[in-house]
Amino acid sequence: MLEIKNLHAGTGGAEILHGINLEISAGEVHAIMGPNGSGKSTLSQVLAGNDTYQVTSGTVTYKGADLLELSPELRAREGLFLSFQYPVAIPGVNNIYLLQAALNAIRKHRGEEPLDAIDFLELVRGRIKEVDLDEEFLHRPVNDGFSGGEKKRNEILQMLVLEPQLAILDETDSGLDIDALKLIAEGVNRYRSSERAILLITHYQRLLNYISPDKVHVLLDGRIVKSGGPELAVELEEKGYGWIQEELAEKAL
Amino acid sequence: MSSSVEISPAPPVPQWAAQPDAASFDGQTEAWANLRRKGYAAFSRHGFPTTRMEAWRNTSLAHLIDIDFQLAGGDHNITQAQLKPYLLPDGPVAVLVDGIFSPELSATGGLPAGMTLSSLASALQAGDTSALAQLDDEQALDEYPFSALNLAHLRDGVWLNLQPGTQFEGVAQILVISTGSRPTVSFPRLLITVGENTQLTVLERYIHLGESPSLTIPETDILCQQSAVVEHLRLHDENGAGDHIGSVRAVLRRDSHLRSIDISTGRRLIRNDIQGRLAEAGAALEMSGLYLVDGSGHVDNHTRLDHIAPHTTSAQNYKGILTDTARGVFTGRVVVHPEAQKTVARQTNRNLMLSDKARVHTDPQLEIFANDVKCNHGSTVGQIDRDALFYFSTRGIDEETARRLLIHGFTHEVVATLRNAALRDCAESAIDGWLETAGLA
């Protein structure tokens, strides 16, 4: 579904990603772990199409097409979704207007009729229960005055409504208490299917206690330096990132 | 040795602002005529405003001086059908054509007992001293040249009156039309007086029919007695040919509450001189405005709120969207008098600039002479939030839709304060209409 080859990208002339290689197939859940500043969020923003970042070389193929050629809205309509680490507050725009505009833009792209207000509300009412939010939440301005946990749940609510094929969850676990974390993990687990892929980007292993990934990658200084199974995440939790840096230093000698 | 003092010549007074001719006093009572003379004397003391006057520093009227605006006579061939797009499906309406009350276009039947909506001239003709007294205001004459000029040309207008205890559940509409196959000037006067324990919702709407330029110099006075609750929306639907220099004067007595919102749209000159007086304890005033300006339009909101009595509250929220080469001006003066302890005054002015050639001047002025008060103000000038646009795009939403949602979001804060749903709908359609004509929808 997603194939990243030798991706170099950065911002303001400074390169942050120094050649990323990653392949994710439908049905898989991958986790990218790394310390702060390793380039995790840059990777997610580049994949979503944030033009603050420039790709200097490499390719990204998504469902057989060149992802980097697509505008952010076309990427979204083609089923790519980014759950933001820090979603922006938009005062004055009600959450429900955003959701409806987004869903209908995506449906139109698929050649489907827009949902009328009644069907739309029915769909959203079903999904909002899964993230344990009150319906009143839909009528609040997008992310404006939301707590950290509410922002993350709102991102997951959007994912559940928009039903993307590739969901990138950027630090969705940060700032969540254990109950909220379990709730979001359950939502993501229900979301898993053989047609969908999920890329979890996280600093800590704790989310992976509840969402078992097929593959774990370690991102250090803009490179994927180690890949493995779920056991790699456990090892990172126990030993931190230092041992990998040492291992790399030894190899370099 | 001699010293010379440079005396600037008095700026020219355009012919349309000259002394009213003698014939215009025909048929008016002596008291009425005297009030008009008082108005013109006050205007003469001010002179015609130029950018050398502090209150007019950012708004030039130079383009109006040489236009041969004629005082319109009130004769017209406007039909009810023409007005339909500007009226609510039902409810009373008073129509002024070039400042003159039109009985045939107005619909003022079926009002509850204690409520009247009628011609101001009829009341003045009948020698109604209460109406005359309400129109005579020293502070307005001293500070506002166009309030004085409006009084000097007082011929007619609308008087909306609620007797004490009258609750009106509907929306009273006042439609102010400027016409003209030639350039016309008019001086409409809107007098809204509400007695104790009353409730009123008013829609005041300005439209321009006709191809020639027009200049409307109206004044709206809203006088709220004890515990009156009033909601007031002022819409400017004059098209590009209609310039507007208007005044709003609100006086609030004990525990009265007025929410007044102005929506100024378009590509021409609009000046709103807004004065609010919180005269007795418990008075609460919300004065807000949206100015949505495109082309080479210029909208200037100049507010002055006086907290005269203790325990009074004011909130001002003015928001502007400016595109093309538009200009916006906001001057917000709040004066807290020495007696006005426990005053709460809040003022914000936010501006969204959609073009790098648009400009805005924002000037909050707080003058506080009491020590136990809560006052704050803030102003911002910014562009559309790029992060918000990107966020929308990652949800599949195209840029045009995203911009429209963000612009609506920006105006929503003001519109949402309206309690009356019909007024909210009018406000929303005025905003939509502007977005369309400004090429933003």
mmCIF file with all atom_site columns, C-alpha atoms in Angstrom, chain A residues 45 50-51 72-73 76-77 81-82 84 90 92-93 98 102 105 155 158, chain B residues 385-388 390-399 405-406 409 412:
data_model
loop_
_atom_site.group_PDB
_atom_site.id
_atom_site.type_symbol
_atom_site.label_atom_id
_atom_site.label_alt_id
_atom_site.label_comp_id
_atom_site.label_asym_id
_atom_site.label_entity_id
_atom_site.label_seq_id
_atom_site.pdbx_PDB_ins_code
_atom_site.Cartn_x
_atom_site.Cartn_y
_atom_site.Cartn_z
_atom_site.occupancy
_atom_site.B_iso_or_equiv
_atom_site.pdbx_formal_charge
_atom_site.auth_seq_id
_atom_site.auth_comp_id
_atom_site.auth_asym_id
_atom_site.auth_atom_id
_atom_site.pdbx_PDB_model_num
ATOM 1  C CA . GLN A 1 45  ? 3.834   15.707 7.883  1.00 0.00 ? 45  GLN A CA 1
ATOM 2  C CA . ASN A 1 50  ? 2.605   19.749 4.530  1.00 0.00 ? 50  ASN A CA 1
ATOM 3  C CA . ASP A 1 51  ? 4.441   22.183 2.255  1.00 0.00 ? 51  ASP A CA 1
ATOM 4  C CA . PRO A 1 72  ? -2.936  17.105 0.537  1.00 0.00 ? 72  PRO A CA 1
ATOM 5  C CA . GLU A 1 73  ? -6.688  17.065 -0.183 1.00 0.00 ? 73  GLU A CA 1
ATOM 6  C CA . ALA A 1 76  ? -6.994  12.502 1.933  1.00 0.00 ? 76  ALA A CA 1
ATOM 7  C CA . ARG A 1 77  ? -9.661  11.711 -0.660 1.00 0.00 ? 77  ARG A CA 1
ATOM 8  C CA . PHE A 1 81  ? -5.371  10.045 7.025  1.00 0.00 ? 81  PHE A CA 1
ATOM 9  C CA . LEU A 1 82  ? -3.094  11.740 9.519  1.00 0.00 ? 82  LEU A CA 1
ATOM 10 C CA . PHE A 1 84  ? -2.150  15.067 14.239 1.00 0.00 ? 84  PHE A CA 1
ATOM 11 C CA . ILE A 1 90  ? -10.285 26.559 14.708 1.00 0.00 ? 90  ILE A CA 1
ATOM 12 C CA . GLY A 1 92  ? -15.977 29.564 15.145 1.00 0.00 ? 92  GLY A CA 1
ATOM 13 C CA . VAL A 1 93  ? -16.071 26.432 12.967 1.00 0.00 ? 93  VAL A CA 1
ATOM 14 C CA . LEU A 1 98  ? -15.697 20.043 9.421  1.00 0.00 ? 98  LEU A CA 1
ATOM 15 C CA . ALA A 1 102 ? -14.675 16.256 4.905  1.00 0.00 ? 102 ALA A CA 1
ATOM 16 C CA . ALA A 1 105 ? -15.542 15.745 -0.182 1.00 0.00 ? 105 ALA A CA 1
ATOM 17 C CA . GLU A 1 155 ? -8.819  12.860 15.681 1.00 0.00 ? 155 GLU A CA 1
ATOM 18 C CA . GLN A 1 158 ? -12.577 11.693 12.329 1.00 0.00 ? 158 GLN A CA 1
ATOM 19 C CA . ASP B 2 385 ? -4.410  30.621 9.487  1.00 0.00 ? 385 ASP B CA 1
ATOM 20 C CA . ARG B 2 386 ? -2.192  28.485 7.237  1.00 0.00 ? 386 ARG B CA 1
ATOM 21 C CA . ASP B 2 387 ? -2.143  25.673 9.775  1.00 0.00 ? 387 ASP B CA 1
ATOM 22 C CA . ALA B 2 388 ? -5.942  25.603 9.737  1.00 0.00 ? 388 ALA B CA 1
ATOM 23 C CA . PHE B 2 390 ? -3.520  22.588 5.946  1.00 0.00 ? 390 PHE B CA 1
ATOM 24 C CA . TYR B 2 391 ? -5.589  20.787 8.584  1.00 0.00 ? 391 TYR B CA 1
ATOM 25 C CA . PHE B 2 392 ? -8.708  21.120 6.421  1.00 0.00 ? 392 PHE B CA 1
ATOM 26 C CA . SER B 2 393 ? -6.808  19.902 3.355  1.00 0.00 ? 393 SER B CA 1
ATOM 27 C CA . THR B 2 394 ? -5.685  16.752 5.182  1.00 0.00 ? 394 THR B CA 1
ATOM 28 C CA . ARG B 2 395 ? -9.375  16.032 5.673  1.00 0.00 ? 395 ARG B CA 1
ATOM 29 C CA . GLY B 2 396 ? -10.025 16.180 1.925  1.00 0.00 ? 396 GLY B CA 1
ATOM 30 C CA . ILE B 2 397 ? -11.518 19.684 1.938  1.00 0.00 ? 397 ILE B CA 1
ATOM 31 C CA . ASP B 2 398 ? -10.554 21.961 -0.977 1.00 0.00 ? 398 ASP B CA 1
ATOM 32 C CA . GLU B 2 399 ? -9.054  25.361 -0.259 1.00 0.00 ? 399 GLU B CA 1
ATOM 33 C CA . LEU B 2 405 ? -15.575 27.792 6.544  1.00 0.00 ? 405 LEU B CA 1
ATOM 34 C CA . LEU B 2 406 ? -12.812 29.836 8.177  1.00 0.00 ? 406 LEU B CA 1
ATOM 35 C CA . GLY B 2 409 ? -16.027 30.894 11.596 1.00 0.00 ? 409 GLY B CA 1
ATOM 36 C CA . HIS B 2 412 ? -19.730 33.453 13.684 1.00 0.00 ? 412 HIS B CA 1
#
